[in-house]
Tab-separated table of C-alpha atoms in Angstrom:
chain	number	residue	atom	x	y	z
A	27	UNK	CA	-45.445	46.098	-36.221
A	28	UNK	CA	-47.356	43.985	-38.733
A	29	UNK	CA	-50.939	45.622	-39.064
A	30	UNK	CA	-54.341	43.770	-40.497
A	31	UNK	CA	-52.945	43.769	-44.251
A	32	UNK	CA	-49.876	41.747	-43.116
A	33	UNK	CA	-51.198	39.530	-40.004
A	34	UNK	CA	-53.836	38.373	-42.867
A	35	UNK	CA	-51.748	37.658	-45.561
A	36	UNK	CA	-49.329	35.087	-42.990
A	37	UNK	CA	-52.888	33.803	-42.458
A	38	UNK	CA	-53.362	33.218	-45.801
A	39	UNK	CA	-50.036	31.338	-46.274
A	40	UNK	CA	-50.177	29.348	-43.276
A	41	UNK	CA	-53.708	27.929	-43.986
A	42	UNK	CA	-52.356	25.474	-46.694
A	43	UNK	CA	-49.367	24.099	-44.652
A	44	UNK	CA	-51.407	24.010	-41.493
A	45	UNK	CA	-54.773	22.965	-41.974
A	46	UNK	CA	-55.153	19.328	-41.084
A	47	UNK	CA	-51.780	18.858	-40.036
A	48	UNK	CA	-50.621	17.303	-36.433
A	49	UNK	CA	-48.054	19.325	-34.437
A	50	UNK	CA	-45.289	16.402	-33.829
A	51	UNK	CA	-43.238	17.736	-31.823
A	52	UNK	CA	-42.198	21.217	-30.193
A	53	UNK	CA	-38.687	23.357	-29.663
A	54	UNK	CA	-38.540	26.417	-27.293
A	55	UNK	CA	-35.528	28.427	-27.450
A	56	UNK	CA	-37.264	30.958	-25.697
A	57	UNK	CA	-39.768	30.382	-22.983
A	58	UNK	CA	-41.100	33.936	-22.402
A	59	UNK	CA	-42.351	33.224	-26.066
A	60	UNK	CA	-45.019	31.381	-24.290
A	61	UNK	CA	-47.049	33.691	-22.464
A	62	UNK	CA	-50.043	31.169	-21.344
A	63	UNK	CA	-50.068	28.017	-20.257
A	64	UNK	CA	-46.548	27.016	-18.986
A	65	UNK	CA	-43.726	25.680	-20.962
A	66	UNK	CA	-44.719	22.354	-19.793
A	67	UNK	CA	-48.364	22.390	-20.457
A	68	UNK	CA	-47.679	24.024	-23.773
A	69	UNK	CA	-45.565	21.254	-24.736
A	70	UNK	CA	-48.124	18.479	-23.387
A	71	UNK	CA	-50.964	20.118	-25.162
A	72	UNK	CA	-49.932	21.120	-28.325
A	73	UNK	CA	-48.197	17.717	-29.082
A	74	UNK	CA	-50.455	15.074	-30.854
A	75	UNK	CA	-53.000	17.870	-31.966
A	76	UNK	CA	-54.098	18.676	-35.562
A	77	UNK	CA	-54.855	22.111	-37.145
A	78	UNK	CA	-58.282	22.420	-38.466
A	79	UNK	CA	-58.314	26.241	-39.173
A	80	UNK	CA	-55.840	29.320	-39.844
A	81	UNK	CA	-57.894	32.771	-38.999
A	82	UNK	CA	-57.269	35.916	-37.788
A	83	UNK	CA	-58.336	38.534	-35.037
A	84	UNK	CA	-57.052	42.238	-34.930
A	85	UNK	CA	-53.463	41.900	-35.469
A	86	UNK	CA	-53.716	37.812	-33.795
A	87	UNK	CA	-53.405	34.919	-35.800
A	88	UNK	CA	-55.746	32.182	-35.002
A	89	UNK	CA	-54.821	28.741	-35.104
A	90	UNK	CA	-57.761	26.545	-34.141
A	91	UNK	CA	-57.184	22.936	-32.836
A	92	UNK	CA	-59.279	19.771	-33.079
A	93	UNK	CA	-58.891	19.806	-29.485
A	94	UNK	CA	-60.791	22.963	-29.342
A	95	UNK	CA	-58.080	24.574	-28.071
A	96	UNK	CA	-56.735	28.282	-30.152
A	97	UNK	CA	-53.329	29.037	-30.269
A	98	UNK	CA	-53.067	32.638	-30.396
A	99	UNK	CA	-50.062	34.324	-32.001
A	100	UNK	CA	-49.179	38.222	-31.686
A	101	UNK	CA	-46.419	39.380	-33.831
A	102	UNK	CA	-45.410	42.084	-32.010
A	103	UNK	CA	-42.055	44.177	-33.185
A	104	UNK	CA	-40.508	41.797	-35.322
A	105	UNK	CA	-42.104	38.283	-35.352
A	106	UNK	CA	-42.211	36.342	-38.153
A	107	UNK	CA	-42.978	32.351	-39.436
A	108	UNK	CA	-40.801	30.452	-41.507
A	109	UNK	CA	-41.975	27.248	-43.012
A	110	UNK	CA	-38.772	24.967	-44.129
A	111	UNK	CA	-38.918	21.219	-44.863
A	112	UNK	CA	-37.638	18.528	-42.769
A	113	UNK	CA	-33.542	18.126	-42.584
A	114	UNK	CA	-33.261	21.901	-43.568
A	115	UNK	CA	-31.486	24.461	-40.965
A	116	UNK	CA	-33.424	27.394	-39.647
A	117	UNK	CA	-33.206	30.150	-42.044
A	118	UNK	CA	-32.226	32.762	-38.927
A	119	UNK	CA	-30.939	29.778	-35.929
A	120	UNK	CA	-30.220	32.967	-33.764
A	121	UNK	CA	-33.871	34.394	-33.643
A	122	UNK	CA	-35.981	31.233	-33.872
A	123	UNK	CA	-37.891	31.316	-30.605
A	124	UNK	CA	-40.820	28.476	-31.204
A	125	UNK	CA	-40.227	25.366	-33.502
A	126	UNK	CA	-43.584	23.014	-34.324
A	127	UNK	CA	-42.481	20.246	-36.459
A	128	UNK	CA	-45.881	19.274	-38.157
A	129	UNK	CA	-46.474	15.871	-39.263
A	130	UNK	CA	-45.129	15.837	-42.849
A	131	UNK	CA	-41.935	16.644	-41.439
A	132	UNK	CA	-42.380	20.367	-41.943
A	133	UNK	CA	-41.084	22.835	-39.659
A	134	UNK	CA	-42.805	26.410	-38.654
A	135	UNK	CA	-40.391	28.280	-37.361
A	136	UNK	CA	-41.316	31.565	-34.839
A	137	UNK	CA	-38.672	34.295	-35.699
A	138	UNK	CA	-38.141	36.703	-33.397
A	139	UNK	CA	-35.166	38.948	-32.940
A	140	UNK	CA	-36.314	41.609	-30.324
A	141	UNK	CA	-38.133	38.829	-27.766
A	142	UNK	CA	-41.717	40.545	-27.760
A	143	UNK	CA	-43.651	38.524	-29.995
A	144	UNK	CA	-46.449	35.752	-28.101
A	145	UNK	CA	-47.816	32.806	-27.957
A	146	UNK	CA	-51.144	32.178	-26.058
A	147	UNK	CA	-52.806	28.487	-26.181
A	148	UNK	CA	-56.280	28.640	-24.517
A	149	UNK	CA	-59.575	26.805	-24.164
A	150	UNK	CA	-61.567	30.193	-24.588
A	151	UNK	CA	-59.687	32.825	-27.551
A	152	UNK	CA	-62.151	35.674	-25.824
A	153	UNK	CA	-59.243	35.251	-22.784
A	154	UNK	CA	-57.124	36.948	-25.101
A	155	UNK	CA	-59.279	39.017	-27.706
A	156	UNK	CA	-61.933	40.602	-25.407
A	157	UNK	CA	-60.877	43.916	-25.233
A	158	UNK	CA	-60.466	44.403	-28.842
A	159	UNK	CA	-62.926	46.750	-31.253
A	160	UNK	CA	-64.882	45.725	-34.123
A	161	UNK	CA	-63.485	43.888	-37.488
A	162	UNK	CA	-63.048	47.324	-39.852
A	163	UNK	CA	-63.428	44.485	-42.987
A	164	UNK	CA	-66.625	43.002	-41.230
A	165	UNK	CA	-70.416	43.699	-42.031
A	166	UNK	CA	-70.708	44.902	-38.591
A	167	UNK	CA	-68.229	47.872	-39.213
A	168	UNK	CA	-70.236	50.850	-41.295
A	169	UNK	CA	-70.335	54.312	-42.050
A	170	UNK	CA	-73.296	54.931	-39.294
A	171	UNK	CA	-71.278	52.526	-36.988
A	172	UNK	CA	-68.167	55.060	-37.597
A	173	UNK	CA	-70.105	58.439	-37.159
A	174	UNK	CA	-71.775	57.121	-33.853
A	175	UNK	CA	-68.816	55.885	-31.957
A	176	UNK	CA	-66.848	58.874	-33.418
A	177	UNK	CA	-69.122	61.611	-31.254
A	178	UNK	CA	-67.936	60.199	-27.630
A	179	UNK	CA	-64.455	61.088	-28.311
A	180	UNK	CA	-62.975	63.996	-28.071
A	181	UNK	CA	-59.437	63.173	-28.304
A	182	UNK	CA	-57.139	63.155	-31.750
A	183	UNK	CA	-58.485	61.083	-34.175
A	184	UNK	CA	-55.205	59.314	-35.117
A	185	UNK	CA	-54.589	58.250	-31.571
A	186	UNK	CA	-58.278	57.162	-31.433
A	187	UNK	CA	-57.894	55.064	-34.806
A	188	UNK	CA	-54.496	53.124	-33.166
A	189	UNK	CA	-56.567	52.123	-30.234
A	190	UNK	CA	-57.116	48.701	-30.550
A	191	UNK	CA	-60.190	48.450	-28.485
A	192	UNK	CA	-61.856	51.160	-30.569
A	193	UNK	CA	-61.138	49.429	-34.218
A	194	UNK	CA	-58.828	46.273	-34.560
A	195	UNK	CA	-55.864	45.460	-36.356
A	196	UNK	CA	-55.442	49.638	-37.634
A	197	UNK	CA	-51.844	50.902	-37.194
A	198	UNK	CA	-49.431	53.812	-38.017
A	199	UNK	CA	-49.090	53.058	-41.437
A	200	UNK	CA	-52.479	51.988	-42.428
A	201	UNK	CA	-54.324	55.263	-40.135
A	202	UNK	CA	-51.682	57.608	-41.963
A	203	UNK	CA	-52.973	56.278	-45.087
A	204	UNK	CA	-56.405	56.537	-44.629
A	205	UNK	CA	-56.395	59.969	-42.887
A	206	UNK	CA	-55.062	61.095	-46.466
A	207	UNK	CA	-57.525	59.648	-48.295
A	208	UNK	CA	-60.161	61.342	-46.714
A	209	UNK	CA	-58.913	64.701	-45.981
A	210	UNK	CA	-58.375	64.466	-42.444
A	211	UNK	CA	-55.853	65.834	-40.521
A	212	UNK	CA	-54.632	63.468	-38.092
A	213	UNK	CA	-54.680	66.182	-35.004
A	214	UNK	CA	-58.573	66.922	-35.474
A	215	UNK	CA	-60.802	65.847	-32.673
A	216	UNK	CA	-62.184	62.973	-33.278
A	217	UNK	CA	-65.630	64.057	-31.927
A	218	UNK	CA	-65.705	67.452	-34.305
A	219	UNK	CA	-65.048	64.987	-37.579
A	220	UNK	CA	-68.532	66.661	-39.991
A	221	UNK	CA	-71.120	63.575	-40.698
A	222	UNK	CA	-69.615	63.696	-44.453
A	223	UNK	CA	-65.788	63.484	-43.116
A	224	UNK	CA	-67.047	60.047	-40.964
A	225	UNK	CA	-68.257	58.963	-44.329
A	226	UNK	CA	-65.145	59.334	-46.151
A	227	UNK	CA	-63.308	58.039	-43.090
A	228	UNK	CA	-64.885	55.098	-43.378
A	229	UNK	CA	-64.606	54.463	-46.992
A	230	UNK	CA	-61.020	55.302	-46.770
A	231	UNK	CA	-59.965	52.480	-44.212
A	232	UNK	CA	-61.943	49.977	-45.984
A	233	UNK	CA	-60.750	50.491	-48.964
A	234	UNK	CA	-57.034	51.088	-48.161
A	235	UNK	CA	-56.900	48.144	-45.851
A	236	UNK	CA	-58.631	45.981	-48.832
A	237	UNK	CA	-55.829	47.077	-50.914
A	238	UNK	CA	-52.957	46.516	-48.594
A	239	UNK	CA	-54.449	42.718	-48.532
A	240	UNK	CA	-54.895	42.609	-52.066
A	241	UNK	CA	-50.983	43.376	-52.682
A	242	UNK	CA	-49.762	40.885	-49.428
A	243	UNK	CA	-49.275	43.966	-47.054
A	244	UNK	CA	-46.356	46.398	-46.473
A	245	UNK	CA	-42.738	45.334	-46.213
A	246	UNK	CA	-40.403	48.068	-44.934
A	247	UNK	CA	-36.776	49.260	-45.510
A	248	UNK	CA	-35.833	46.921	-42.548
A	249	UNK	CA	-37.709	44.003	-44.120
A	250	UNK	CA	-39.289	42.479	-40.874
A	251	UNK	CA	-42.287	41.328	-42.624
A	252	UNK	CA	-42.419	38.746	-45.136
A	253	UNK	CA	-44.075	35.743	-46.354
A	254	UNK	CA	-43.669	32.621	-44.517
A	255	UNK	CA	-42.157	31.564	-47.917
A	256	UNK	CA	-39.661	34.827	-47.650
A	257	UNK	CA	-41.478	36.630	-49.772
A	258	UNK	CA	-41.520	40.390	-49.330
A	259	UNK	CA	-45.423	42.126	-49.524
A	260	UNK	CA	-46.158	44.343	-52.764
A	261	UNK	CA	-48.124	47.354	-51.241
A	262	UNK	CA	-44.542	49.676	-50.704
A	263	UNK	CA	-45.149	51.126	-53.912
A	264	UNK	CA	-48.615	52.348	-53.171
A	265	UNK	CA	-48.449	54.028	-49.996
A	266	UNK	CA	-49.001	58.162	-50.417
A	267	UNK	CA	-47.850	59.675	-47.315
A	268	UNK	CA	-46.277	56.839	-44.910
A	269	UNK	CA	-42.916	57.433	-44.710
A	270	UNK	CA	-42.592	60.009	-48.120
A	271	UNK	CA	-41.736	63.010	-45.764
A	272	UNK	CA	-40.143	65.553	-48.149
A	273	UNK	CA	-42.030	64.126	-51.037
A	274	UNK	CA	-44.707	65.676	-53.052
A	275	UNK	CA	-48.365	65.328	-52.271
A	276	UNK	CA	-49.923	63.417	-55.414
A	277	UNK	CA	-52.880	65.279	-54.988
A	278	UNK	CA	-51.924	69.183	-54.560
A	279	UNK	CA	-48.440	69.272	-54.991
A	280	UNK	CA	-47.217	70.074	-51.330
A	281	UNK	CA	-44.516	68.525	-49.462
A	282	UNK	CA	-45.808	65.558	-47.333
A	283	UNK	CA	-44.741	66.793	-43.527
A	284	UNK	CA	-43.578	64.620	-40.336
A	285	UNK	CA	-45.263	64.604	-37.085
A	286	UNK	CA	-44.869	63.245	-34.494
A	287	UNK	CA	-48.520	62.115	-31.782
A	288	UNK	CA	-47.899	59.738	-29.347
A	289	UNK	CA	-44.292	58.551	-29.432
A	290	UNK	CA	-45.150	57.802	-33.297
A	291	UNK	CA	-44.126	59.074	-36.511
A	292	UNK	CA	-47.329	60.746	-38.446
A	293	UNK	CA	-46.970	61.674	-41.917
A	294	UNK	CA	-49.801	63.831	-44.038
A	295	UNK	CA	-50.242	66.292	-46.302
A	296	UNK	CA	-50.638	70.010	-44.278
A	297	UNK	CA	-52.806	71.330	-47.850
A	298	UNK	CA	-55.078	68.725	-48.310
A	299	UNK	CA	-55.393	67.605	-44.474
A	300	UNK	CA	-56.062	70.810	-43.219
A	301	UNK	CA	-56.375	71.676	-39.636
A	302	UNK	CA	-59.416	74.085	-40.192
């Protein structure tokens, strides 16, 4: 599932074909893309009005109308956009759930091959987005912020890190990532984490999620992210432990391990992330 890194980066790319732009017309292949309003409202709403900003929200793309209205956007799985000019077919006809044809005769495409990705159109976005956590690239999000919400938890702190009300937009690649970069085993209560493991906590999501953005985000072996442009992301190459079972720790030389917490694969380094 597209984390932070990636959901920001389609941001980034959309905001230049978007912004300013009037949604002409509409194609649904799949109405369960459209979780609120109806089909029919969708269509009636969304028709005529003009982008005026591309944001994000957690793992949500915002698209803000001069209506007022947000359309909300949740990847999911396996969702992806696809921009292509007028008079050119869909790059993947079989998946393409949503179709806006903008007013310059440019189409963004919704790709979706496993059905769970979302589209929410609403008056309010805090309909959608009220349960989430803090921004962990926001001011609000700090070190102190970390260590006090940290000591009401007693549970593991990877599981704690994937909740999305806790911190948004964090997932299994990103939380593997940081966990090694501050020395944290991912089993470790989160309420038991020492004042000076918070700190390096901290630091270590900021600074791996700034990178992740800085290189487009993470595409995979299976290649369900990329660029609205088909681009692939650049950060594969700098991920330590995601996914590099069997390989060697960069920073002590042991064998990065597999776990598994929650239904999801966790990968770390049993040396450096010790349980103790």
């Amino acid at each position: 599932m597209p984390e932070l890194p990636e959901v920001e980066t389609i941001a980034r790319h959309l905001r230049p074909a978007l912004t300013g732009r009037v949604v002409a017309q509409v194609a649904i292949a799949w109405e369960r893309t459209i979780d609120r309003p109806d089909v029919t409202s969708f269509r009636s709403q969304i028709v005529d009005d003009r982008f005026v900003r591309v944001g994000r929200r957690g793992k949500y793309l915002l698209l803000g109308l001069l209506s007022g209205r947000v359309l909300l956007v949740h990847l999911r799985m396996s969702g992806r956009f696809d921009l292509r000019p007028a008079g050119q077919a869909p790059v993947d006809e079989t998946h393409t759930r949503v179709s806006l044809q903008l007013d310059d005769g440019v189409w963004v495409d919704f790709i979706d091959p496993r059905k769970f990705g979302r589209f929410y159109l609403v008056d309010d976005a805090d309909d959608v987005l009220s349960e989430l956590g803090i921004e962990p690239l926001s001011s609000a999000f700090t070190a102190e912020w970390l260590s006090d919400h940290l000591s009401g938890h007693r549970g593991e702190i990877k599981r704690l890190l994937l909740d999305q009300s806790f911190i948004a937009g964090l997932g299994n690649i990103y939380v593997s990532e940081s966990l090694w970069h501050a020395r944290i085993h991912p089993a470790r209560s989160a309420a038991l984490l020492t004042p000076e493991e918070s700190r390096r906590l901290h630091s270590a999501i900021v600074q791996v999620l700034l990178s992740a953005v800085d290189n487009g985000g993470t595409s995979l072996d299976d290649r369900q992210y990329v660029y609205p442009n088909r681009d692939l992301g650049g950060h594969q190459p700098h991920l330590v432990v995601y996914d590099r079972a069997g390989d060697v720790c960069p920073r002590c030389g042991h064998a990065v391990e597999r776990a598994v917490q929650g239904q999801r694969s966790t990968y770390f380094c049993p040396v450096c992330q010790s349980r103790s």
